[in-house]
Amino acid sequence: MKILIVEDEPKAGEYLRQGLAEASFTVELVANGRDGLHAAMETEHDLLILDVMLPGMDGWEVIRSLRRQGNEVPVLFLTAKDQVEDRIKGLELGADDYLVKPFSFAELLARVRTILRRGKTGTEATSICVADLELDLLRRRVTRAGKRIDLTSKEFGLLELLMRRQGEVLPRSLIASQVWDMNFDSDTNVIEVAIRRLRVKIDDAFHPKLLQTVRGMGYVLEKPTSSP
Ligand code: CA
């Protein structure tokens, strides 16, 4: 599997290159948009990891140009800003997924594997469903059984993470780093509080209950296989 990384920050690029090489990928690393575009058009890659903020030609221009030339290589873009507009823009331009910096390497690897598993079928669904709960990534809207649910941006981020990784038990430490950009500190109950609020909104008035606490391990969102 061949991955092209376009990242102008040498340390970050090298870190990704090394990690992905250790995970047995063939990796090519370039440091600016123009070289990235050239490399992507020159050789076929299974995945392009594209930083948005690049000198000269930015990540948006690279993906736009690739798609215009009919290149459908899956793209995971890296954005430093946790901006709704950025995510929407990236997905609309045909990116397959995005990661907000800083992220853990484990998270990146998980996303990479998911995209590669999905293959080159092209457009990613813009909404995720678990039972009758639906999260619309483009409109940033959540509904359950057709009823609109209002969430804060942190709650949305938390739910998005749980839905993307549905069926997986997510430890608090992972949730903390992904949704709050913080290292997990067992003294804080910010995650418990957010989970409780989220549960009230998405589960209390509905059946079956989707958000489960796995004692001592974390949280999982899934449709129960059978409810006795
Ligand atoms: Ca950059």
CSV table of N, CA and C in Angstrom, one decimal, residues 46-145:
chain,number,residue,atom,x,y,z
A,46,ASP,N,-2.3,4.8,-3.0
A,46,ASP,CA,-3.6,4.3,-2.4
A,46,ASP,C,-4.2,5.3,-1.5
A,47,LEU,N,-3.4,6.3,-1.0
A,47,LEU,CA,-3.9,7.3,-0.1
A,47,LEU,C,-3.0,8.5,-0.1
A,48,LEU,N,-3.7,9.7,-0.1
A,48,LEU,CA,-3.0,10.9,0.0
A,48,LEU,C,-3.3,11.6,1.4
A,49,ILE,N,-2.2,11.8,2.2
A,49,ILE,CA,-2.4,12.5,3.5
A,49,ILE,C,-2.0,13.9,3.2
A,50,LEU,N,-3.0,14.8,3.3
A,50,LEU,CA,-2.7,16.2,2.8
A,50,LEU,C,-2.9,17.2,3.9
A,51,ASP,N,-1.9,18.0,4.2
A,51,ASP,CA,-2.0,19.1,5.1
A,51,ASP,C,-2.7,20.2,4.4
A,52,VAL,N,-3.6,20.9,5.1
A,52,VAL,CA,-4.3,22.0,4.5
A,52,VAL,C,-3.4,23.3,4.3
A,53,MET,N,-2.8,23.6,5.4
A,53,MET,CA,-2.0,24.8,5.4
A,53,MET,C,-0.6,24.5,4.8
A,54,LEU,N,-0.4,24.8,3.5
A,54,LEU,CA,0.9,24.6,2.9
A,54,LEU,C,1.3,25.9,2.2
A,55,PRO,N,2.6,26.1,2.1
A,55,PRO,CA,3.1,27.3,1.4
A,55,PRO,C,2.8,27.2,-0.1
A,56,GLY,N,2.5,28.3,-0.7
A,56,GLY,CA,2.3,28.4,-2.1
A,56,GLY,C,0.9,27.8,-2.4
A,57,MET,N,0.8,26.6,-2.9
A,57,MET,CA,-0.4,26.0,-3.2
A,57,MET,C,-0.9,25.3,-2.0
A,58,ASP,N,-2.1,25.6,-1.5
A,58,ASP,CA,-2.6,25.0,-0.2
A,58,ASP,C,-3.3,23.7,-0.5
A,59,GLY,N,-3.7,23.0,0.5
A,59,GLY,CA,-4.3,21.7,0.4
A,59,GLY,C,-5.6,21.7,-0.4
A,60,TRP,N,-6.3,22.8,-0.3
A,60,TRP,CA,-7.6,22.9,-1.0
A,60,TRP,C,-7.3,22.9,-2.5
A,61,GLU,N,-6.3,23.7,-2.9
A,61,GLU,CA,-6.0,23.8,-4.3
A,61,GLU,C,-5.5,22.4,-4.9
A,62,VAL,N,-4.8,21.7,-4.0
A,62,VAL,CA,-4.2,20.4,-4.5
A,62,VAL,C,-5.4,19.5,-4.8
A,63,ILE,N,-6.3,19.4,-3.8
A,63,ILE,CA,-7.4,18.4,-4.0
A,63,ILE,C,-8.3,18.8,-5.1
A,64,ARG,N,-8.5,20.1,-5.2
A,64,ARG,CA,-9.4,20.6,-6.3
A,64,ARG,C,-8.8,20.3,-7.7
A,65,SER,N,-7.5,20.5,-7.8
A,65,SER,CA,-6.8,20.2,-9.0
A,65,SER,C,-6.8,18.7,-9.4
A,66,LEU,N,-6.6,17.9,-8.3
A,66,LEU,CA,-6.6,16.5,-8.6
A,66,LEU,C,-7.9,16.0,-9.1
A,67,ARG,N,-9.0,16.4,-8.4
A,67,ARG,CA,-10.3,16.0,-8.8
A,67,ARG,C,-10.7,16.5,-10.2
A,68,ARG,N,-10.2,17.7,-10.5
A,68,ARG,CA,-10.5,18.3,-11.8
A,68,ARG,C,-9.9,17.4,-12.9
A,69,GLN,N,-8.7,16.9,-12.6
A,69,GLN,CA,-8.0,16.1,-13.6
A,69,GLN,C,-8.4,14.6,-13.5
A,70,GLY,N,-9.5,14.4,-12.8
A,70,GLY,CA,-10.0,13.0,-12.7
A,70,GLY,C,-9.3,12.0,-11.8
A,71,ASN,N,-8.4,12.6,-11.0
A,71,ASN,CA,-7.7,11.7,-10.0
A,71,ASN,C,-8.5,11.5,-8.8
A,72,GLU,N,-8.9,10.3,-8.5
A,72,GLU,CA,-9.8,10.0,-7.4
A,72,GLU,C,-9.1,9.4,-6.2
A,73,VAL,N,-7.8,9.6,-6.1
A,73,VAL,CA,-7.1,9.0,-4.9
A,73,VAL,C,-7.8,9.4,-3.6
A,74,PRO,N,-8.0,8.5,-2.7
A,74,PRO,CA,-8.6,8.9,-1.4
A,74,PRO,C,-7.7,9.9,-0.7
A,75,VAL,N,-8.3,10.9,-0.1
A,75,VAL,CA,-7.6,11.9,0.6
A,75,VAL,C,-8.0,12.0,2.1
A,76,LEU,N,-7.0,12.0,2.9
A,76,LEU,CA,-7.3,12.3,4.3
A,76,LEU,C,-6.6,13.6,4.6
A,77,PHE,N,-7.4,14.7,4.9
A,77,PHE,CA,-6.7,15.9,5.1
A,77,PHE,C,-6.5,16.3,6.6
A,78,LEU,N,-5.4,17.0,6.8
A,78,LEU,CA,-5.0,17.4,8.2
A,78,LEU,C,-5.3,18.9,8.3
A,79,THR,N,-6.1,19.2,9.3
A,79,THR,CA,-6.3,20.6,9.5
A,79,THR,C,-6.0,21.0,10.9
A,80,ALA,N,-5.4,22.2,11.0
A,80,ALA,CA,-4.9,22.7,12.3
A,80,ALA,C,-6.1,23.4,13.0
A,81,LYS,N,-7.0,23.8,12.3
A,81,LYS,CA,-8.1,24.6,12.9
A,81,LYS,C,-9.3,23.7,13.0
A,82,ASP,N,-9.9,23.7,14.2
A,82,ASP,CA,-11.1,22.9,14.4
A,82,ASP,C,-12.3,23.7,13.9
A,83,GLN,N,-12.3,24.0,12.6
A,83,GLN,CA,-13.4,24.8,12.0
A,83,GLN,C,-14.4,24.0,11.3
A,84,VAL,N,-15.6,24.3,11.6
A,84,VAL,CA,-16.7,23.6,10.9
A,84,VAL,C,-16.6,23.8,9.4
A,85,GLU,N,-16.3,25.1,9.0
A,85,GLU,CA,-16.2,25.4,7.6
A,85,GLU,C,-15.1,24.6,6.9
A,86,ASP,N,-14.0,24.4,7.6
A,86,ASP,CA,-12.9,23.6,7.0
A,86,ASP,C,-13.3,22.2,6.7
A,87,ARG,N,-14.0,21.6,7.7
A,87,ARG,CA,-14.5,20.2,7.5
A,87,ARG,C,-15.4,20.1,6.3
A,88,ILE,N,-16.4,21.0,6.3
A,88,ILE,CA,-17.4,21.0,5.2
A,88,ILE,C,-16.7,21.2,3.9
A,89,LYS,N,-15.8,22.2,3.8
A,89,LYS,CA,-15.1,22.5,2.6
A,89,LYS,C,-14.3,21.3,2.1
A,90,GLY,N,-13.6,20.6,3.0
A,90,GLY,CA,-12.8,19.4,2.6
A,90,GLY,C,-13.7,18.3,2.1
A,91,LEU,N,-14.8,18.1,2.8
A,91,LEU,CA,-15.6,16.9,2.4
A,91,LEU,C,-16.3,17.3,1.1
A,92,GLU,N,-16.7,18.6,0.9
A,92,GLU,CA,-17.3,19.0,-0.3
A,92,GLU,C,-16.4,18.9,-1.5
A,93,LEU,N,-15.1,19.2,-1.2
A,93,LEU,CA,-14.1,19.1,-2.3
A,93,LEU,C,-13.7,17.7,-2.7
A,94,GLY,N,-14.2,16.7,-1.9
A,94,GLY,CA,-14.0,15.3,-2.2
A,94,GLY,C,-13.0,14.7,-1.4
A,95,ALA,N,-12.7,15.2,-0.2
A,95,ALA,CA,-11.8,14.5,0.7
A,95,ALA,C,-12.6,13.4,1.3
A,96,ASP,N,-11.9,12.3,1.8
A,96,ASP,CA,-12.6,11.2,2.3
A,96,ASP,C,-12.7,11.3,3.8
A,97,ASP,N,-11.8,12.0,4.5
A,97,ASP,CA,-11.8,12.1,5.9
A,97,ASP,C,-10.9,13.2,6.3
A,98,TYR,N,-11.0,13.6,7.6
A,98,TYR,CA,-10.1,14.7,8.0
A,98,TYR,C,-9.7,14.4,9.4
A,99,LEU,N,-8.5,15.0,9.8
A,99,LEU,CA,-8.1,14.9,11.2
A,99,LEU,C,-7.7,16.2,11.7
A,100,VAL,N,-8.1,16.6,12.9
A,100,VAL,CA,-7.7,17.9,13.4
A,100,VAL,C,-6.4,17.8,14.2
A,101,LYS,N,-5.5,18.6,13.9
A,101,LYS,CA,-4.2,18.6,14.7
A,101,LYS,C,-4.4,19.2,16.0
A,102,PRO,N,-3.8,18.8,17.1
A,102,PRO,CA,-2.9,17.6,17.1
A,102,PRO,C,-3.7,16.3,17.3
A,103,PHE,N,-3.2,15.3,16.7
A,103,PHE,CA,-3.9,14.0,16.8
A,103,PHE,C,-2.9,12.9,17.2
A,104,SER,N,-3.4,11.8,17.7
A,104,SER,CA,-2.4,10.8,18.1
A,104,SER,C,-2.2,9.9,16.8
A,105,PHE,N,-1.0,9.3,16.8
A,105,PHE,CA,-0.6,8.5,15.6
A,105,PHE,C,-1.6,7.3,15.5
A,106,ALA,N,-2.0,6.8,16.7
A,106,ALA,CA,-3.0,5.6,16.7
A,106,ALA,C,-4.3,6.0,15.9
A,107,GLU,N,-4.7,7.2,16.2
A,107,GLU,CA,-5.9,7.7,15.6
A,107,GLU,C,-5.7,7.8,14.0
A,108,LEU,N,-4.6,8.4,13.7
A,108,LEU,CA,-4.3,8.5,12.2
A,108,LEU,C,-4.3,7.2,11.6
A,109,LEU,N,-3.6,6.2,12.2
A,109,LEU,CA,-3.5,4.9,11.6
A,109,LEU,C,-4.9,4.2,11.5
A,110,ALA,N,-5.7,4.4,12.5
A,110,ALA,CA,-7.1,3.9,12.4
A,110,ALA,C,-7.8,4.5,11.2
A,111,ARG,N,-7.7,5.8,11.0
A,111,ARG,CA,-8.4,6.5,9.9
A,111,ARG,C,-7.9,6.0,8.6
A,112,VAL,N,-6.5,5.9,8.5
A,112,VAL,CA,-5.9,5.4,7.3
A,112,VAL,C,-6.4,4.0,6.9
A,113,ARG,N,-6.5,3.1,7.9
A,113,ARG,CA,-6.9,1.8,7.6
A,113,ARG,C,-8.4,1.8,7.2
A,114,THR,N,-9.2,2.6,7.8
A,114,THR,CA,-10.6,2.6,7.4
A,114,THR,C,-10.8,3.1,6.0
A,115,ILE,N,-10.1,4.1,5.6
A,115,ILE,CA,-10.2,4.6,4.3
A,115,ILE,C,-9.7,3.6,3.3
A,116,LEU,N,-8.6,2.9,3.6
A,116,LEU,CA,-8.0,1.9,2.7
A,116,LEU,C,-9.0,0.7,2.5
A,117,ARG,N,-9.6,0.4,3.6
A,117,ARG,CA,-10.6,-0.7,3.6
A,117,ARG,C,-11.7,-0.4,2.7
A,118,ARG,N,-12.1,0.9,2.7
A,118,ARG,CA,-13.3,1.4,2.0
A,118,ARG,C,-12.9,1.4,0.5
A,119,GLY,N,-11.6,1.5,0.2
A,119,GLY,CA,-11.2,1.5,-1.2
A,119,GLY,C,-11.6,2.7,-2.0
A,120,LYS,N,-11.4,2.6,-3.3
A,120,LYS,CA,-11.6,3.8,-4.1
A,120,LYS,C,-13.0,4.0,-4.6
A,121,THR,N,-13.9,3.5,-3.9
A,121,THR,CA,-15.3,3.7,-4.4
A,121,THR,C,-15.8,5.1,-4.5
A,122,GLY,N,-14.9,6.0,-4.0
A,122,GLY,CA,-15.2,7.4,-4.3
A,122,GLY,C,-15.8,8.1,-3.1
A,123,THR,N,-17.0,8.7,-3.3
A,123,THR,CA,-17.6,9.5,-2.3
A,123,THR,C,-18.0,8.8,-1.0
A,124,GLU,N,-17.6,9.4,0.0
A,124,GLU,CA,-18.0,8.9,1.4
A,124,GLU,C,-19.4,9.4,1.7
A,125,ALA,N,-20.1,8.6,2.4
A,125,ALA,CA,-21.4,9.0,2.8
A,125,ALA,C,-21.2,10.3,3.7
A,126,THR,N,-22.1,11.2,3.6
A,126,THR,CA,-22.0,12.4,4.3
A,126,THR,C,-22.8,12.3,5.6
A,127,SER,N,-23.4,11.2,5.9
A,127,SER,CA,-24.1,11.0,7.1
A,127,SER,C,-23.8,9.6,7.7
A,128,ILE,N,-23.8,9.5,9.0
A,128,ILE,CA,-23.5,8.3,9.7
A,128,ILE,C,-24.8,7.9,10.5
A,129,CYS,N,-25.2,6.6,10.4
A,129,CYS,CA,-26.4,6.2,11.1
A,129,CYS,C,-26.1,5.0,12.1
A,130,VAL,N,-26.7,5.1,13.2
A,130,VAL,CA,-26.7,4.0,14.2
A,130,VAL,C,-28.2,3.8,14.6
A,131,ALA,N,-28.8,2.7,14.2
A,131,ALA,CA,-30.2,2.5,14.4
A,131,ALA,C,-31.0,3.7,13.8
A,132,ASP,N,-31.8,4.4,14.5
A,132,ASP,CA,-32.6,5.5,13.9
A,132,ASP,C,-31.9,6.9,14.3
A,133,LEU,N,-30.7,6.8,14.8
A,133,LEU,CA,-29.9,8.0,15.1
A,133,LEU,C,-29.1,8.3,13.8
A,134,GLU,N,-29.2,9.6,13.4
A,134,GLU,CA,-28.5,10.0,12.2
A,134,GLU,C,-27.7,11.3,12.4
A,135,LEU,N,-26.4,11.2,12.0
A,135,LEU,CA,-25.6,12.4,12.1
A,135,LEU,C,-25.2,12.9,10.7
A,136,ASP,N,-25.6,14.1,10.4
A,136,ASP,CA,-25.3,14.6,9.0
A,136,ASP,C,-24.1,15.5,9.1
A,137,LEU,N,-23.0,15.0,8.5
A,137,LEU,CA,-21.7,15.6,8.7
A,137,LEU,C,-21.6,17.0,7.9
A,138,LEU,N,-22.3,17.1,6.8
A,138,LEU,CA,-22.2,18.4,6.1
A,138,LEU,C,-23.1,19.4,6.7
A,139,ARG,N,-24.3,19.1,7.1
A,139,ARG,CA,-25.1,20.1,7.7
A,139,ARG,C,-24.9,20.2,9.2
A,140,ARG,N,-24.1,19.3,9.8
A,140,ARG,CA,-23.8,19.3,11.2
A,140,ARG,C,-25.1,19.2,12.0
A,141,ARG,N,-26.0,18.2,11.6
A,141,ARG,CA,-27.3,18.1,12.2
A,141,ARG,C,-27.5,16.7,12.7
A,142,VAL,N,-28.1,16.5,13.8
A,142,VAL,CA,-28.4,15.2,14.3
A,142,VAL,C,-29.9,15.0,14.5
A,143,THR,N,-30.4,13.8,14.1
A,143,THR,CA,-31.8,13.5,14.3
A,143,THR,C,-31.9,12.1,14.9
A,144,ARG,N,-32.9,11.9,15.7
A,144,ARG,CA,-33.2,10.5,16.1
A,144,ARG,C,-34.7,10.3,15.8
A,145,ALA,N,-35.0,9.2,15.2
A,145,ALA,CA,-36.4,8.9,14.7
A,145,ALA,C,-37.0,10.1,14.0
